[in-house]
Amino acid sequence: MLRIMKNYLFPNKYKKAGLLLFIVGFTLFIMGLFFNVDVELSFLDIRMPVIMTNPLFSGRQYFQMVETNISIHLIILSIIIGGLMFGFSKERIEDELISDIRKSSLIWAIYFNYSILILSLFFLADFDMLMMTVFNVFTLLLFFIIRFEWKKHQLKTASHEE
Amino acid sequence: MKNKLKVLRAMNDLTQQDLADKIQVSRQTINTIEKGKYVPSTLLALKMASVFQVNVLEIFEIEESDWS
């Protein structure tokens, strides 16, 4: 009966691909942001339809075609999809203890992420505050993954057979 | 909650891994249950009872502190 219940997880084989996507995306993101590496590929300059746009010197417009470079879109997509695949693929043996650790790690990550956001609300200003909200696109996933992997590691090292 | 898992395993000549394989969990899960750090679900408890062919109450025993 339990086997047909949805657990919202990907098969185990997605885990490695997820990690790869996540690392590649994250590396490109950091390089572009902090090391002034040009991560925009010119062939990704496209015209695409958007629901809403708010250009600098004119008012908000709806249902427009805009010219944009979608490199950063793809990088963020790769971080999010990769992170979801890595964090939410089944373990080799996905038993109830692992589910338990997974859920508590998720709760912990949500608390931790919002704590960081609240702190930055009061201790960061202007552009840095804006940066923090940008980072928040994937920090929740990142904190969850770190916590989950750490707890699994602890479980492994603490359970040598006596 | 107290448990006699280790004793029952020894009586049936099963390693943690053997038991884990029989009830489709990881060895780590058996280990944490044995140490009393993790309380298994009813389903898992029943599976263990079925492997050892005993009553669930012969494996797990409730303690006074579990009531508080």
Tab-separated table of C-alpha atoms in Angstrom:
chain	number	residue	atom	x	y	z
A	1	MET	CA	0.000	0.000	0.000
A	2	LEU	CA	2.766	2.394	0.930
A	3	ARG	CA	4.547	1.737	-2.316
A	4	ILE	CA	1.883	3.408	-4.432
A	5	MET	CA	1.845	6.505	-2.245
A	6	LYS	CA	3.452	9.510	-3.820
A	7	ASN	CA	6.612	10.636	-2.124
A	8	TYR	CA	7.401	13.441	-4.575
A	9	LEU	CA	10.946	12.158	-5.171
A	10	PHE	CA	12.899	11.533	-8.363
A	11	PRO	CA	14.504	8.149	-9.064
A	12	ASN	CA	17.997	7.687	-7.659
A	13	LYS	CA	19.656	7.919	-11.088
A	14	TYR	CA	18.858	11.660	-11.300
A	15	LYS	CA	21.060	12.432	-8.334
A	16	LYS	CA	24.431	12.576	-10.083
A	17	ALA	CA	23.158	14.577	-13.055
A	18	GLY	CA	21.535	16.962	-10.604
A	19	LEU	CA	24.773	17.520	-8.744
A	20	LEU	CA	26.600	18.221	-12.011
A	21	LEU	CA	23.997	20.758	-13.173
A	22	PHE	CA	23.992	22.413	-9.771
A	23	ILE	CA	27.788	22.756	-9.587
A	24	VAL	CA	28.121	24.018	-13.174
A	25	GLY	CA	25.338	26.570	-12.708
A	26	PHE	CA	26.588	27.693	-9.330
A	27	THR	CA	30.178	28.104	-10.560
A	28	LEU	CA	29.090	30.179	-13.573
A	29	PHE	CA	26.830	32.278	-11.345
A	30	ILE	CA	29.620	33.065	-8.867
A	31	MET	CA	32.138	33.717	-11.646
A	32	GLY	CA	29.816	36.133	-13.402
A	33	LEU	CA	28.863	37.917	-10.227
A	34	PHE	CA	32.106	38.233	-8.291
A	35	PHE	CA	34.933	37.704	-10.746
A	36	ASN	CA	33.614	39.763	-13.635
A	37	VAL	CA	33.816	36.830	-15.986
A	38	ASP	CA	31.574	37.368	-18.991
A	39	VAL	CA	29.140	34.467	-18.813
A	40	GLU	CA	26.801	35.861	-21.465
A	41	LEU	CA	26.982	33.973	-24.738
A	42	SER	CA	26.111	36.205	-27.695
A	43	PHE	CA	24.098	33.560	-29.554
A	44	LEU	CA	21.730	33.565	-26.607
A	45	ASP	CA	20.601	37.106	-27.488
A	46	ILE	CA	16.989	36.522	-28.344
A	47	ARG	CA	13.651	38.247	-28.619
A	48	MET	CA	11.166	36.699	-26.285
A	49	PRO	CA	7.590	37.378	-25.249
A	50	VAL	CA	7.033	38.512	-21.667
A	51	ILE	CA	3.884	39.149	-19.673
A	52	MET	CA	5.220	42.246	-17.956
A	53	THR	CA	8.226	44.533	-18.399
A	54	ASN	CA	9.276	47.706	-16.659
A	55	PRO	CA	12.007	49.505	-18.660
A	56	LEU	CA	14.039	52.213	-16.957
A	57	PHE	CA	12.661	55.291	-18.716
A	58	SER	CA	9.156	54.269	-19.650
A	59	GLY	CA	6.245	52.896	-17.716
A	60	ARG	CA	5.221	49.287	-17.217
A	61	GLN	CA	4.139	47.466	-20.337
A	62	TYR	CA	2.200	44.254	-20.740
A	63	PHE	CA	2.555	41.426	-23.266
A	64	GLN	CA	5.626	42.745	-25.038
A	65	MET	CA	8.456	41.268	-27.051
A	66	VAL	CA	11.767	42.109	-25.395
A	67	GLU	CA	15.367	41.721	-26.530
A	68	THR	CA	17.370	39.945	-23.904
A	69	ASN	CA	20.266	37.591	-23.355
A	70	ILE	CA	19.067	34.416	-21.735
A	71	SER	CA	22.453	33.147	-20.455
A	72	ILE	CA	21.630	34.108	-16.887
A	73	HIS	CA	18.180	32.537	-17.242
A	74	LEU	CA	19.805	29.251	-18.205
A	75	ILE	CA	22.350	29.481	-15.384
A	76	ILE	CA	19.644	30.033	-12.786
A	77	LEU	CA	17.530	27.293	-14.358
A	78	SER	CA	20.463	24.916	-14.100
A	79	ILE	CA	21.040	25.775	-10.416
A	80	ILE	CA	17.381	25.308	-9.506
A	81	ILE	CA	16.696	22.177	-11.563
A	82	GLY	CA	20.068	20.661	-10.606
A	83	GLY	CA	19.518	21.453	-6.921
A	84	LEU	CA	16.016	19.981	-6.952
A	85	MET	CA	17.236	16.832	-8.711
A	86	PHE	CA	20.145	16.365	-6.325
A	87	GLY	CA	18.225	17.166	-3.159
A	88	PHE	CA	15.041	15.315	-4.033
A	89	SER	CA	16.217	12.142	-5.716
A	90	LYS	CA	15.714	8.936	-3.785
A	91	GLU	CA	18.679	7.550	-1.890
A	92	ARG	CA	19.946	4.125	-2.911
A	93	ILE	CA	17.891	2.796	-0.019
A	94	GLU	CA	15.166	5.321	0.640
A	95	ASP	CA	13.791	4.014	3.937
A	96	GLU	CA	11.799	5.731	6.645
A	97	LEU	CA	14.835	6.963	8.574
A	98	ILE	CA	16.131	8.742	5.470
A	99	SER	CA	12.665	10.277	4.897
A	100	ASP	CA	12.743	11.460	8.485
A	101	ILE	CA	16.179	13.074	8.054
A	102	ARG	CA	15.089	14.569	4.742
A	103	LYS	CA	12.038	16.213	6.287
A	104	SER	CA	13.829	17.553	9.347
A	105	SER	CA	16.614	18.928	7.123
A	106	LEU	CA	14.000	20.702	5.035
A	107	ILE	CA	12.389	22.291	8.099
A	108	TRP	CA	15.808	23.287	9.425
A	109	ALA	CA	16.769	24.821	6.070
A	110	ILE	CA	13.575	26.906	5.933
A	111	TYR	CA	14.225	28.312	9.419
A	112	PHE	CA	17.899	28.950	8.656
A	113	ASN	CA	17.197	30.573	5.302
A	114	TYR	CA	14.618	32.969	6.755
A	115	SER	CA	16.910	33.771	9.688
A	116	ILE	CA	19.601	34.818	7.238
A	117	LEU	CA	17.056	36.864	5.278
A	118	ILE	CA	15.809	38.628	8.425
A	119	LEU	CA	19.375	39.364	9.523
A	120	SER	CA	20.279	40.807	6.130
A	121	LEU	CA	17.132	42.933	6.240
A	122	PHE	CA	18.598	44.768	9.201
A	123	PHE	CA	22.332	44.511	8.601
A	124	LEU	CA	22.607	44.983	4.839
A	125	ALA	CA	21.499	47.973	2.821
A	126	ASP	CA	20.781	49.050	-0.751
A	127	PHE	CA	22.532	46.971	-3.378
A	128	ASP	CA	23.793	44.374	-0.908
A	129	MET	CA	20.259	43.820	0.364
A	130	LEU	CA	19.134	43.367	-3.224
A	131	MET	CA	21.933	40.844	-3.783
A	132	MET	CA	20.756	38.886	-0.775
A	133	THR	CA	17.280	38.548	-2.235
A	134	VAL	CA	18.848	37.356	-5.505
A	135	PHE	CA	20.835	34.730	-3.605
A	136	ASN	CA	17.649	33.666	-1.908
A	137	VAL	CA	16.546	32.156	-5.203
A	138	PHE	CA	18.678	29.133	-4.355
A	139	THR	CA	19.972	29.470	-0.773
A	140	LEU	CA	17.034	27.455	0.579
A	141	LEU	CA	18.004	24.545	-1.677
A	142	LEU	CA	21.673	24.980	-0.847
A	143	PHE	CA	21.126	24.966	2.931
A	144	PHE	CA	18.807	21.964	2.644
A	145	ILE	CA	21.362	20.010	0.606
A	146	ILE	CA	24.238	20.819	2.974
A	147	ARG	CA	22.205	19.903	6.062
A	148	PHE	CA	20.823	16.685	4.522
A	149	GLU	CA	24.223	15.489	3.294
A	150	TRP	CA	25.826	16.340	6.647
A	151	LYS	CA	23.169	14.396	8.602
A	152	LYS	CA	23.563	11.397	6.301
A	153	HIS	CA	27.313	11.543	6.799
A	154	GLN	CA	26.837	11.638	10.582
A	155	LEU	CA	24.516	8.642	10.378
A	156	LYS	CA	27.057	6.692	8.363
A	157	THR	CA	30.004	7.396	10.655
A	158	ALA	CA	27.997	6.834	13.851
A	159	SER	CA	26.713	3.410	12.921
A	160	HIS	CA	29.617	1.028	12.889
A	161	GLU	CA	28.420	-2.408	13.831
A	162	GLU	CA	29.390	-3.457	17.345
B	1	MET	CA	11.495	2.554	24.373
B	2	LYS	CA	13.613	-0.527	24.977
B	3	ASN	CA	14.240	-3.184	22.375
B	4	LYS	CA	15.663	-6.692	22.214
B	5	LEU	CA	16.692	-6.451	18.599
B	6	LYS	CA	20.321	-7.267	19.192
B	7	VAL	CA	19.477	-10.369	21.222
B	8	LEU	CA	16.970	-11.574	18.660
B	9	ARG	CA	19.466	-11.030	15.877
B	10	ALA	CA	22.064	-13.072	17.724
B	11	MET	CA	19.544	-15.857	18.388
B	12	ASN	CA	18.655	-15.983	14.712
B	13	ASP	CA	22.265	-15.576	13.627
B	14	LEU	CA	21.593	-12.451	11.569
B	15	THR	CA	23.905	-9.471	11.063
B	16	GLN	CA	22.510	-5.940	10.952
B	17	GLN	CA	22.939	-6.076	7.172
B	18	ASP	CA	21.031	-9.392	6.916
B	19	LEU	CA	18.090	-7.984	8.840
B	20	ALA	CA	18.238	-4.726	6.888
B	21	ASP	CA	18.072	-6.611	3.581
B	22	LYS	CA	15.115	-8.694	4.744
B	23	ILE	CA	13.011	-5.644	5.592
B	24	GLN	CA	14.315	-3.314	2.842
B	25	VAL	CA	16.014	-0.669	4.960
B	26	SER	CA	19.638	0.420	5.287
B	27	ARG	CA	21.992	-1.102	7.869
B	28	GLN	CA	22.264	2.339	9.467
B	29	THR	CA	18.537	2.291	10.156
B	30	ILE	CA	18.798	-1.045	12.011
B	31	ASN	CA	21.750	0.353	13.942
B	32	THR	CA	19.918	3.500	15.078
B	33	ILE	CA	16.839	1.467	16.058
B	34	GLU	CA	19.004	-0.940	18.092
B	35	LYS	CA	20.636	1.939	19.907
B	36	GLY	CA	17.215	3.331	20.747
B	37	LYS	CA	17.856	6.519	18.802
B	38	TYR	CA	15.083	5.961	16.300
B	39	VAL	CA	11.594	4.589	16.838
B	40	PRO	CA	10.483	2.636	13.764
B	41	SER	CA	7.033	2.822	12.209
B	42	THR	CA	4.410	0.208	13.019
B	43	LEU	CA	4.944	-1.303	9.582
B	44	LEU	CA	8.667	-1.751	10.130
B	45	ALA	CA	8.112	-3.159	13.633
B	46	LEU	CA	5.651	-5.687	12.213
B	47	LYS	CA	8.107	-6.648	9.481
B	48	MET	CA	10.793	-7.301	12.094
B	49	ALA	CA	8.370	-9.366	14.155
B	50	SER	CA	7.548	-11.352	11.058
B	51	VAL	CA	11.242	-12.002	10.317
B	52	PHE	CA	11.881	-13.251	13.875
B	53	GLN	CA	8.456	-14.917	14.036
B	54	VAL	CA	7.631	-13.315	17.358
B	55	ASN	CA	5.104	-10.821	18.667
B	56	VAL	CA	5.987	-7.124	18.307
B	57	LEU	CA	5.801	-6.800	22.111
B	58	GLU	CA	8.608	-9.332	22.379
B	59	ILE	CA	10.900	-6.985	20.460
B	60	PHE	CA	9.876	-3.554	21.733
B	61	GLU	CA	8.954	-2.543	25.232
B	62	ILE	CA	7.491	0.782	26.280
B	63	GLU	CA	9.170	2.650	29.134
B	64	GLU	CA	7.801	4.970	31.800
B	65	SER	CA	9.539	7.943	30.164
B	66	ASP	CA	7.661	7.341	26.878
B	67	TRP	CA	4.433	8.505	28.496
B	68	SER	CA	5.612	11.994	29.326
